[in-house]
mmCIF file of C-alpha atoms and ligand atoms in Angstrom:
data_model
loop_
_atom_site.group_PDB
_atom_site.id
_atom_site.type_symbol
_atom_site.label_atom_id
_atom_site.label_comp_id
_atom_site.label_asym_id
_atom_site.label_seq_id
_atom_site.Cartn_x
_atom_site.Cartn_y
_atom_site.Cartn_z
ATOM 1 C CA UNK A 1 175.791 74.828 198.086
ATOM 2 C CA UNK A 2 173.248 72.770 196.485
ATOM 3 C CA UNK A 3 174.899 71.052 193.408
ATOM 4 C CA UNK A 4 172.238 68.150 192.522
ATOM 5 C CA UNK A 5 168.420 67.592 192.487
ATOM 6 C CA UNK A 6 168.151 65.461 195.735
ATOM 7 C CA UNK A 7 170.247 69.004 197.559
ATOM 8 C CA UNK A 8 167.268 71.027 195.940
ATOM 9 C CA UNK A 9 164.405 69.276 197.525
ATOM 10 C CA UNK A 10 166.143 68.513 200.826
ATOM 11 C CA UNK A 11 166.858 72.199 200.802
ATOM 12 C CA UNK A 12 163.211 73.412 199.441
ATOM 13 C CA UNK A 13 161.640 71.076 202.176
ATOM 14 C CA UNK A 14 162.953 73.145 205.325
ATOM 15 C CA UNK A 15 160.755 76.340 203.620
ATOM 16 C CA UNK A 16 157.142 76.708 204.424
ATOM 17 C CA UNK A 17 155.186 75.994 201.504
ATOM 18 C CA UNK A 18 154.956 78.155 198.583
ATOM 19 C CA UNK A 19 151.944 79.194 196.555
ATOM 20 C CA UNK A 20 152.126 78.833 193.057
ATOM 21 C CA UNK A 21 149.094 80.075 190.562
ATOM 22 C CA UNK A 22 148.557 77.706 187.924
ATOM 23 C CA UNK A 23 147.632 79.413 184.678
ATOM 24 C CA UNK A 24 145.133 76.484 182.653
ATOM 25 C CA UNK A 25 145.176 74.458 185.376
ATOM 26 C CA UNK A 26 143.877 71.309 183.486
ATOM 27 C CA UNK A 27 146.550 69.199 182.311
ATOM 28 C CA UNK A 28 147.309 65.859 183.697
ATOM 29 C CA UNK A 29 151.474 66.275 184.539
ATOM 30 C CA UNK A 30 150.455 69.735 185.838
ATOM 31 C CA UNK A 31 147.735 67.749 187.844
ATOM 32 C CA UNK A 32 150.522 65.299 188.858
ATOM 33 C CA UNK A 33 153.025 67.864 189.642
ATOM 34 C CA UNK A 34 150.664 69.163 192.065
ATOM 35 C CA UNK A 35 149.730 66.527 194.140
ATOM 36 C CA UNK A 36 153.553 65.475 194.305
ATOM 37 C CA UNK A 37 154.483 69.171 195.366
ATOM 38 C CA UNK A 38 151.868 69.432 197.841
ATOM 39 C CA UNK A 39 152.873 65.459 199.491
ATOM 40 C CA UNK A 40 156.082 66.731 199.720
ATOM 41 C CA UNK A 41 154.795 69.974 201.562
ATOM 42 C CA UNK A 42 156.829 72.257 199.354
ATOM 43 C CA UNK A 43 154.054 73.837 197.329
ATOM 44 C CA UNK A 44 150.413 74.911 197.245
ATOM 45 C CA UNK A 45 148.462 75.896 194.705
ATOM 46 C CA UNK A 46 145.800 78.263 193.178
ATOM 47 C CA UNK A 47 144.475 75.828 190.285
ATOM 48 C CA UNK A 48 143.307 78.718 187.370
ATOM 49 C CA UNK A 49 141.365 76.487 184.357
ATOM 50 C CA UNK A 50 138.187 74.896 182.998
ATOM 51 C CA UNK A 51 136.714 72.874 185.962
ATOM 52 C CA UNK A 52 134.802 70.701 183.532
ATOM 53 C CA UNK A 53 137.987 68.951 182.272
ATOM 54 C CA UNK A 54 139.875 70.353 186.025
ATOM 55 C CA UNK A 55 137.489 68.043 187.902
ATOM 56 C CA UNK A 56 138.133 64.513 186.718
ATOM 57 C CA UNK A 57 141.462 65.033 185.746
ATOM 58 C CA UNK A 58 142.563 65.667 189.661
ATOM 59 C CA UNK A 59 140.560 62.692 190.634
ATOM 60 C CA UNK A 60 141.979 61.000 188.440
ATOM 61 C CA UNK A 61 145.692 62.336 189.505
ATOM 62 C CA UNK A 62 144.664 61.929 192.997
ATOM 63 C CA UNK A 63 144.441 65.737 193.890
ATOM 64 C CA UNK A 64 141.843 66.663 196.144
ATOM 65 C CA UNK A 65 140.759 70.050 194.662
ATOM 66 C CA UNK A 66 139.223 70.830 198.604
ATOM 67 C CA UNK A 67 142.569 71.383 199.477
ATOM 68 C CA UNK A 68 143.133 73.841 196.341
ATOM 69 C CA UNK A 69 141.779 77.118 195.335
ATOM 70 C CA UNK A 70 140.473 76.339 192.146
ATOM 71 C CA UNK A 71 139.187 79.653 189.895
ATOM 72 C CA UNK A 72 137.067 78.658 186.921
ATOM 73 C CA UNK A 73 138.358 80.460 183.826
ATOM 74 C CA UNK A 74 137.526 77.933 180.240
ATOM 75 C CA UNK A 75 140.008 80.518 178.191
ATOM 76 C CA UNK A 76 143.487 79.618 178.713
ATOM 77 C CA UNK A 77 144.758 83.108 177.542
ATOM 78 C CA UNK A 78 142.557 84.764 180.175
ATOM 79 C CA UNK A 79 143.818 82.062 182.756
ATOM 80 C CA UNK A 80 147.211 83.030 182.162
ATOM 81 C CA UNK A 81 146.343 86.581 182.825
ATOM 82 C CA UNK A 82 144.528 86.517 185.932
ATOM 83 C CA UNK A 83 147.747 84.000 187.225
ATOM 84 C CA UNK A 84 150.240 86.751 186.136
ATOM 85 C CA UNK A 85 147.816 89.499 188.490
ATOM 86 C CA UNK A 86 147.962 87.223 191.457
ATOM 87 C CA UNK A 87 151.107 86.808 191.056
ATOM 88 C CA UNK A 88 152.193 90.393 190.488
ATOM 89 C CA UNK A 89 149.434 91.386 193.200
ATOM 90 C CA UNK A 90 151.571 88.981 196.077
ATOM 91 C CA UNK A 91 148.681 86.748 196.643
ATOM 92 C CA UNK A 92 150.792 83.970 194.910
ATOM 93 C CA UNK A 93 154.360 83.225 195.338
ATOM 94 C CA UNK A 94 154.791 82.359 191.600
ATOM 95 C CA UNK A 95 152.918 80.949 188.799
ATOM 96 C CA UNK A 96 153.785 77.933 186.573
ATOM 97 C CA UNK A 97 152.576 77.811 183.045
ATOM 98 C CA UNK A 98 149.748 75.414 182.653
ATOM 99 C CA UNK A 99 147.921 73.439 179.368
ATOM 100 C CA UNK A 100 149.017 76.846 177.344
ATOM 101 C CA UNK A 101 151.404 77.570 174.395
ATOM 102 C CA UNK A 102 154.615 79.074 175.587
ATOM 103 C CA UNK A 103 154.213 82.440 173.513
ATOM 104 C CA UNK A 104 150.608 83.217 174.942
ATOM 105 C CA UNK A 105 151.691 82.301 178.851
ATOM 106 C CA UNK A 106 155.540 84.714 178.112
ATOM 107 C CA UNK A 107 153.022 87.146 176.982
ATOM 108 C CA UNK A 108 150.474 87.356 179.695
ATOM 109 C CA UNK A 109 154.270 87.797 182.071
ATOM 110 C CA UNK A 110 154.764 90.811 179.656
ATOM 111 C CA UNK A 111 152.185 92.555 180.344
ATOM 112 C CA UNK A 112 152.528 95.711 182.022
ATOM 113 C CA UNK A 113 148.980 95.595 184.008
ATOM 114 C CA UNK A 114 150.101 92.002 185.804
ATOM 115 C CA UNK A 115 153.197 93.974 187.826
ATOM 116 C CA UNK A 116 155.369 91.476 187.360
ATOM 117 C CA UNK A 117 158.052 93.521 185.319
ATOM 118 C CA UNK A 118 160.900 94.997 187.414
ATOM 119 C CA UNK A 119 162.247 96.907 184.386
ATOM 120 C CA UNK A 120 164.699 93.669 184.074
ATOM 121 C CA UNK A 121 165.452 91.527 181.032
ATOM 122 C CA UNK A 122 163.171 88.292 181.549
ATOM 123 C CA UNK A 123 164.643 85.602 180.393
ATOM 124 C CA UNK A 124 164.487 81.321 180.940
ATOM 125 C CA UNK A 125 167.029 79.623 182.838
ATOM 126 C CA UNK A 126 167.011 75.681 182.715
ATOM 127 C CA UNK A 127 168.775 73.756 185.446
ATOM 128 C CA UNK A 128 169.937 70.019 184.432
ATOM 129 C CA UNK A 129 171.635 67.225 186.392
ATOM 130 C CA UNK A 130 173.689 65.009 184.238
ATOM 131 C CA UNK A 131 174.848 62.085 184.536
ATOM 132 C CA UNK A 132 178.721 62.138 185.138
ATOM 133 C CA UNK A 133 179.105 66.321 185.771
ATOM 134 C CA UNK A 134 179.616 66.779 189.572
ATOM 135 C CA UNK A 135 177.135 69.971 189.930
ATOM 136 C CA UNK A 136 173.940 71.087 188.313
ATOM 137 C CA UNK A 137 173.983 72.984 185.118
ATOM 138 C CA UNK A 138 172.442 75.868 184.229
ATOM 139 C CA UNK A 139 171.688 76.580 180.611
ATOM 140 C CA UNK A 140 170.436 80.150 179.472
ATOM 141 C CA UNK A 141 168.212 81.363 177.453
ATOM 142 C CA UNK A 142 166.846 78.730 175.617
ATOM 143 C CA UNK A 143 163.570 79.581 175.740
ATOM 144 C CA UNK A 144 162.415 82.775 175.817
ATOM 145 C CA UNK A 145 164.709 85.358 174.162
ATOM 146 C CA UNK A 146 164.924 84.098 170.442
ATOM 147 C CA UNK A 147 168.067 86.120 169.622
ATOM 148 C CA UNK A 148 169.208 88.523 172.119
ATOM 149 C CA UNK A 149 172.022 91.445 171.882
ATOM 150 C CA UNK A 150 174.970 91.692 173.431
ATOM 151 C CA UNK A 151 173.659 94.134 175.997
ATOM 152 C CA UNK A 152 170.608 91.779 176.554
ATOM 153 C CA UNK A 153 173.223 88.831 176.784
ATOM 154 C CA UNK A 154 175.313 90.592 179.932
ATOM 155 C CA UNK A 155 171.127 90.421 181.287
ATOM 156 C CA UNK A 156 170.700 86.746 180.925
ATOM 157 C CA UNK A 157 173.836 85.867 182.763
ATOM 158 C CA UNK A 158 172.734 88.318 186.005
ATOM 159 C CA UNK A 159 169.145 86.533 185.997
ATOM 160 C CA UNK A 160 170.873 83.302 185.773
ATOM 161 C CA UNK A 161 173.909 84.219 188.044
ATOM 162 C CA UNK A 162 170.593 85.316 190.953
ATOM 163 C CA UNK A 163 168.896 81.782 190.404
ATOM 164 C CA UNK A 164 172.686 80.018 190.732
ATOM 165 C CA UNK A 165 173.636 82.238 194.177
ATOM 166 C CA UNK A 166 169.832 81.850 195.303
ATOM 167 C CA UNK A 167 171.206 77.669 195.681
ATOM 168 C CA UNK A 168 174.884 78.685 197.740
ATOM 169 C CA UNK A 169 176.476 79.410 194.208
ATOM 170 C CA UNK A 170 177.670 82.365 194.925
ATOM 171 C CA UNK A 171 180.220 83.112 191.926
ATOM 172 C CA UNK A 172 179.239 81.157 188.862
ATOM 173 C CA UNK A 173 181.145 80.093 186.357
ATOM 174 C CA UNK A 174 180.070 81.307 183.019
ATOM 175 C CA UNK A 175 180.820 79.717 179.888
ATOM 176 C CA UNK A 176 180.002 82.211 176.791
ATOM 177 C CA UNK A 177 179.713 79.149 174.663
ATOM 178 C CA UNK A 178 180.329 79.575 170.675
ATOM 179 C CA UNK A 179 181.177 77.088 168.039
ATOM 180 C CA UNK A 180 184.982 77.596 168.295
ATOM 181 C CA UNK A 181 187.172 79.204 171.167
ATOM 182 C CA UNK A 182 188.712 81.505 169.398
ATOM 183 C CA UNK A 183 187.332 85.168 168.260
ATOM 184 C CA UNK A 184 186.576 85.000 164.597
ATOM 185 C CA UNK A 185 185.319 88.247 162.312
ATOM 186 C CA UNK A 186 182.741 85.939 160.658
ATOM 187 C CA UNK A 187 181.435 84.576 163.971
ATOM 188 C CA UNK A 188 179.243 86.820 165.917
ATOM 189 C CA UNK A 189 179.117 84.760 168.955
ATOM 190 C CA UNK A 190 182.870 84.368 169.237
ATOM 191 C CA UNK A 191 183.107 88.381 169.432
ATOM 192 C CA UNK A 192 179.861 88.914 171.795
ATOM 193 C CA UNK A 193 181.373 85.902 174.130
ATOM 194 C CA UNK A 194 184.674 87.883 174.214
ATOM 195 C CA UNK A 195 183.125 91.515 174.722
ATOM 196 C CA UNK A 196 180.848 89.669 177.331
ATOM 197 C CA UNK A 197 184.323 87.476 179.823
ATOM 198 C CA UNK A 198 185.492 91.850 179.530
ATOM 199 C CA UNK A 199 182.546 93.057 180.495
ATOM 200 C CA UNK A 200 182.274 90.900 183.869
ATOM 201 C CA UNK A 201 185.702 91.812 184.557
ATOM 202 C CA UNK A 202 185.286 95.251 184.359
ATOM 203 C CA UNK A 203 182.017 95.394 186.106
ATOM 204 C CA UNK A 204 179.524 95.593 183.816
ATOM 205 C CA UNK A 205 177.449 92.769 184.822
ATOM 206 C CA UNK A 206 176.072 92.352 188.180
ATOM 207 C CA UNK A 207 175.960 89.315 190.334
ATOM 208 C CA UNK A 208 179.758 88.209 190.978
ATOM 209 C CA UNK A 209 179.555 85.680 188.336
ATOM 210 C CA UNK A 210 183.042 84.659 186.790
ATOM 211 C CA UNK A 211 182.769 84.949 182.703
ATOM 212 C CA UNK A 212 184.999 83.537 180.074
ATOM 213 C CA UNK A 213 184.530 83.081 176.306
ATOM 214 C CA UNK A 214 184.393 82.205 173.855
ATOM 215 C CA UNK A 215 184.113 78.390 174.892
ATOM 216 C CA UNK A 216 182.949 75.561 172.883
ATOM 217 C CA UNK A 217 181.070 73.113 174.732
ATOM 218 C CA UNK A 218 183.824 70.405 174.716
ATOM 219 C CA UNK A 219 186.008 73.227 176.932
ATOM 220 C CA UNK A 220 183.521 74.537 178.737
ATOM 221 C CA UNK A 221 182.586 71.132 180.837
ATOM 222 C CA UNK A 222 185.754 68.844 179.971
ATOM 223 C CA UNK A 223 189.379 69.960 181.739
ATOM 224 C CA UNK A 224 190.752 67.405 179.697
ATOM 225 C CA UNK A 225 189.637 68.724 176.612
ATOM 226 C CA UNK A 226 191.030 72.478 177.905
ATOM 227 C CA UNK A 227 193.810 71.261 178.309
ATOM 228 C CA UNK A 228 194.132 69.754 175.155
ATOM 229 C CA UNK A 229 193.816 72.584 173.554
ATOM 230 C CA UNK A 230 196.259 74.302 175.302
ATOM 231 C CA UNK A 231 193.075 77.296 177.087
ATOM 232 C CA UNK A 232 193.705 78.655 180.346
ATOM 233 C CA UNK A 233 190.480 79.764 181.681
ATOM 234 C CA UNK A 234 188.835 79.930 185.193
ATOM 235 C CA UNK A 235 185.836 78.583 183.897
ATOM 236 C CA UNK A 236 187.211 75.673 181.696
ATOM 237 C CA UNK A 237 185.888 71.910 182.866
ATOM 238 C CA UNK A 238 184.168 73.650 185.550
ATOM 239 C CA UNK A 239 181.099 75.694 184.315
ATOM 240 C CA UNK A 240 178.446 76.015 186.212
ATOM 241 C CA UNK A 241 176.013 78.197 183.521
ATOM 242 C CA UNK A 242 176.205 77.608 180.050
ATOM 243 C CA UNK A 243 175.072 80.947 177.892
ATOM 244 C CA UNK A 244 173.919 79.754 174.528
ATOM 245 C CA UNK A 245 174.331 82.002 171.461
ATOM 246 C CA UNK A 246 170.638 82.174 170.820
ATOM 247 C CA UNK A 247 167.324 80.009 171.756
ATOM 248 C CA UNK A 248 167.994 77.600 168.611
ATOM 249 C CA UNK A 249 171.122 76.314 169.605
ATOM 250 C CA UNK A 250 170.131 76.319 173.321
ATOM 251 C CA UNK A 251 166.625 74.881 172.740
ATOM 252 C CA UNK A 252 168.775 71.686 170.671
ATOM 253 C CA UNK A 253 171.050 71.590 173.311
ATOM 254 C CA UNK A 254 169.160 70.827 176.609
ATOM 255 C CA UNK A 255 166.863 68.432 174.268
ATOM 256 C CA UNK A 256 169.727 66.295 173.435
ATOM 257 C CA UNK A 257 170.921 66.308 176.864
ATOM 258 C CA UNK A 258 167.151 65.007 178.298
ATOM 259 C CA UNK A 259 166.512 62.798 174.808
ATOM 260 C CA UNK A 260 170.125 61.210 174.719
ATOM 261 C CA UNK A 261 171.300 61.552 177.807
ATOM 262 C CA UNK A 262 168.817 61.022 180.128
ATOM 263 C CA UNK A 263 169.636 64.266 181.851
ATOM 264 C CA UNK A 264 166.728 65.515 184.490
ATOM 265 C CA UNK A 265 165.467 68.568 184.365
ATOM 266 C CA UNK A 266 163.713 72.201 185.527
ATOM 267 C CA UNK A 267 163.579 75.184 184.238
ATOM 268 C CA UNK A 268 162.345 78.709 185.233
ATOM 269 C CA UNK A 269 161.792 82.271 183.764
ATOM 270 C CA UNK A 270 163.811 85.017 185.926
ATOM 271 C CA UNK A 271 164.072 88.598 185.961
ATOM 272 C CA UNK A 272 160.243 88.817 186.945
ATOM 273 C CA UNK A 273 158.550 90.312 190.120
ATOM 274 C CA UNK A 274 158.039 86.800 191.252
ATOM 275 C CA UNK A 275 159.437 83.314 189.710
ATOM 276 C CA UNK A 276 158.045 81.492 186.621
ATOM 277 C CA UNK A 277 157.553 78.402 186.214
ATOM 278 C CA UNK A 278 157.840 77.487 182.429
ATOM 279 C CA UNK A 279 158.328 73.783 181.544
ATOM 280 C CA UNK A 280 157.005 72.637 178.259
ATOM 281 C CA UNK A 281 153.838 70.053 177.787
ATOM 282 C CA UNK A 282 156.179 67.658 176.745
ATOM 283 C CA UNK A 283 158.209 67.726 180.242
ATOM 284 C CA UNK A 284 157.384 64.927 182.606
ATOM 285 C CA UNK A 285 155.514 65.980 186.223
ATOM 286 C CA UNK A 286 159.162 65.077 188.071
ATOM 287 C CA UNK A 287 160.316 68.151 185.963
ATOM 288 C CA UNK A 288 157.541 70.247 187.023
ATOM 289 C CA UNK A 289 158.074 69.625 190.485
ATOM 290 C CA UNK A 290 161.764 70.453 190.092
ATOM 291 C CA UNK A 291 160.958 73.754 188.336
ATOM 292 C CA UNK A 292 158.514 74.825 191.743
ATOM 293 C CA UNK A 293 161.327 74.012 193.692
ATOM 294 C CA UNK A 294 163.773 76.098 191.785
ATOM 295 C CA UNK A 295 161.102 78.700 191.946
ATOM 296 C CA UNK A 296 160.770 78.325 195.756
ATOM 297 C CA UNK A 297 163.995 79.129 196.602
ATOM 298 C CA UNK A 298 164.140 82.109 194.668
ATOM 299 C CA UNK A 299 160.865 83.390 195.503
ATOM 300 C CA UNK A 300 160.787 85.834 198.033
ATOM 301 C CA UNK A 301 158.271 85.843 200.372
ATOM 302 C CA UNK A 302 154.516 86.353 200.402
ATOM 303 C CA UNK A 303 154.342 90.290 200.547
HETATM 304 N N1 COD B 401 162.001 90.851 179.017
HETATM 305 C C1 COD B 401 161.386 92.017 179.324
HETATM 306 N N2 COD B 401 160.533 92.608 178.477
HETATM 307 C C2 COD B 401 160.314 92.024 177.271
HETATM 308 C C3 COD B 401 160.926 90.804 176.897
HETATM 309 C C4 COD B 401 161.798 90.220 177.843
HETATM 310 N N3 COD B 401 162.433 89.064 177.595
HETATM 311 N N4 COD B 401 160.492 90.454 175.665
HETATM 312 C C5 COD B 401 159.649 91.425 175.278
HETATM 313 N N5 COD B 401 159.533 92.349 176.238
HETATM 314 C C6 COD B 401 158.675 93.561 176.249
HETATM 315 C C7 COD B 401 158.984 94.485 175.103
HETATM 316 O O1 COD B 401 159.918 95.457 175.495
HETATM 317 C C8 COD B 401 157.613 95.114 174.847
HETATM 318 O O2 COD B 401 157.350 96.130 175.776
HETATM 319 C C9 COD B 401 156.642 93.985 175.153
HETATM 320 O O3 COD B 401 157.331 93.108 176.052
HETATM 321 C C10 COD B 401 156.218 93.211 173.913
HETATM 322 O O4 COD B 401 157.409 92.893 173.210
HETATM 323 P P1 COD B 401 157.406 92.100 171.817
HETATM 324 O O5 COD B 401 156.407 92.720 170.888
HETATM 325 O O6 COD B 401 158.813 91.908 171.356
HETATM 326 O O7 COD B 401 156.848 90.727 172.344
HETATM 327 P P2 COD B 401 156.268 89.509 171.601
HETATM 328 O O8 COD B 401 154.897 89.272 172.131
HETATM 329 O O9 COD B 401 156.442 89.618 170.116
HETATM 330 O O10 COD B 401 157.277 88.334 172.084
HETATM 331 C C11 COD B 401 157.621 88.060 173.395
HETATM 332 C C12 COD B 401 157.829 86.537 173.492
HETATM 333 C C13 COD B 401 158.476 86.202 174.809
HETATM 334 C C14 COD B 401 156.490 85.846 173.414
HETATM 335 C C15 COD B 401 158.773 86.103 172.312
HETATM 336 O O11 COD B 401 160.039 86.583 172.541
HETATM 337 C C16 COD B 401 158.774 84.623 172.063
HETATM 338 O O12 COD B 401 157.903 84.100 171.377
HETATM 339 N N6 COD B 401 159.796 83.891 172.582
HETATM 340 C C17 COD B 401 159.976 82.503 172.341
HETATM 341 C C18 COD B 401 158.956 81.696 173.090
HETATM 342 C C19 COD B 401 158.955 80.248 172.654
HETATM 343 O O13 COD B 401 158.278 79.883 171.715
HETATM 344 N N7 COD B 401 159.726 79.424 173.335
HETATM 345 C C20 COD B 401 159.857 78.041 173.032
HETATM 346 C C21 COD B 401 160.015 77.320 174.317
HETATM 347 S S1 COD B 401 160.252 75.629 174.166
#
């Protein structure tokens, strides 16, 4: 079971090599990312982007573009789109979002031409290590499904549950997280939290994970403060995935964990023929690498 960062790698290092399409290949911490993932032997890469700026950016990052597939495209919308086809065509592994605003590169995923929709809900799944929890976290969806339903909900925890058994987790604790841990009529996330811990146990939502909610944060990752409040839960102090109510509240979350504290992080879109890599331009190149090796060991292999 890999429950920290150092686990992942170890573990992602044993694989052969994945291939990862780059959509706007020409970004400096993408450039970085790459030459990391490929000295580390986990990753290579199909570099998609404008090889005027492409070129002396990789010098400069030390990435020696002989060893890459590099495919001129200037328009970063069209870049993402011809990543998404080689990706849905099996000629990559999975394709990591480039110098590219989210909406565009979620978009080009979307379409129906690329073949990378299964007829799933896609959604984003960030992993974090934090300082003083003794196993990664999961946190879902704070990035791609603004405000989902309840039925899209019961979705997000089966793409998250497949990336948390895909590292030896095989029954995930789920923490329906809400402002309060009670169900309250004026609080739609209290009752959706509820109608979601039922719906696991009944066996509406695939993938063995273990749900319980509503949780506020405090109980969903402190036994002491369960306890305090007197909840008896199986996923109380222990969660291992944290569903968020919608992307606002998730999207402040995992910032304040990274901005405050110092939390590490990857993140990855599930759900999708093939895995995504989606990290944002503000992300360092450690988190990109992180996110390819998430992606690696969910990625199944080259068809
Ligand atoms: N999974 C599967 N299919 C989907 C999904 C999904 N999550 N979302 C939309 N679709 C399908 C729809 O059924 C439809 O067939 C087609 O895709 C288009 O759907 P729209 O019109 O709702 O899609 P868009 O283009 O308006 O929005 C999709 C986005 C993912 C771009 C949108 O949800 C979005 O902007 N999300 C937030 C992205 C963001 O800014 N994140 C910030 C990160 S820091």
């Amino acid at each position: 079971m890999i429950r920290n960062f150092a686990a992942l790698l170890a573990a992602v290092r044993k694989l052969p090599p994945r291939r990862v399409a780059v959509a706007a290949a020409h970004d400096e911490a993408v450039l970085a990312a790459v030459r990391e993932a490929r000295a580390q032997g986990i990753a290579d890469f199909v570099l998609i982007g404008d090889q005027g700026r492409l070129r002396p950016l990789a010098a400069a990052a030390g990435v020696n573009l002989d060893e890459c597939e590099v495919v001129h495209e200037p328009d970063a919308r069209q870049a993402a789109r011809r990543a998404a086809m080689m990706a849905g065509g099996g000629q990559a592994d999975m394709l990591m979002k480039g110098l590219i605003g989210t909406g565009d590169f979620l978009r080009a995923l979307l379409d129906k031409e690329a073949g990378l929709r299964t007829g799933a809900l896609l959604s984003h799944v960030f992993a974090l290590e934090v300082a003083g929890y003794d196993r990664l976290l999961f946190l879902t969806d704070a990035a791609m499904n603004v405000s989902p339903t309840l039925v899209e909900k019961a979705a997000i925890i089966e793409n998250a549950a497949a990336l948390a058994g895909a590292l030896g987790i095989e029954r995930p604790k789920v923490a329906a997280l809400a402002a309060v841990e009670t169900v309250e009529s004026g609080m739609l996330a209290t009752q959706e939290a509820a109608a979601l811990a039922k719906m696991a146990d009944r066996g509406q939502i695939r993938g063995g994970a273990i749900v319980d909610g509503p949780l506020a944060l405090d109980n969903a990752v402190s036994a002491e403060a369960a306890r305090h409040k007197g909840i008896v839960s199986p996923v109380a102090g222990e969660a291992d995935i944290l569903m968020v109510p919608d992307i606002e509240a998730g999207n402040v979350l995992v910032k304040s964990m990274v901005y405050f504290a110092g939390a590490r992080l990857a993140g990855l879109v599930m759900g999708a023929a093939r895995p995504v890599v989606v990290t944002s331009r503000a992300d360092s190149a450690e988190a990109k690498v992180l996110s390819i090796a998430l992606g690696a060991m969910t990625a199944p292999g080259r068809r």
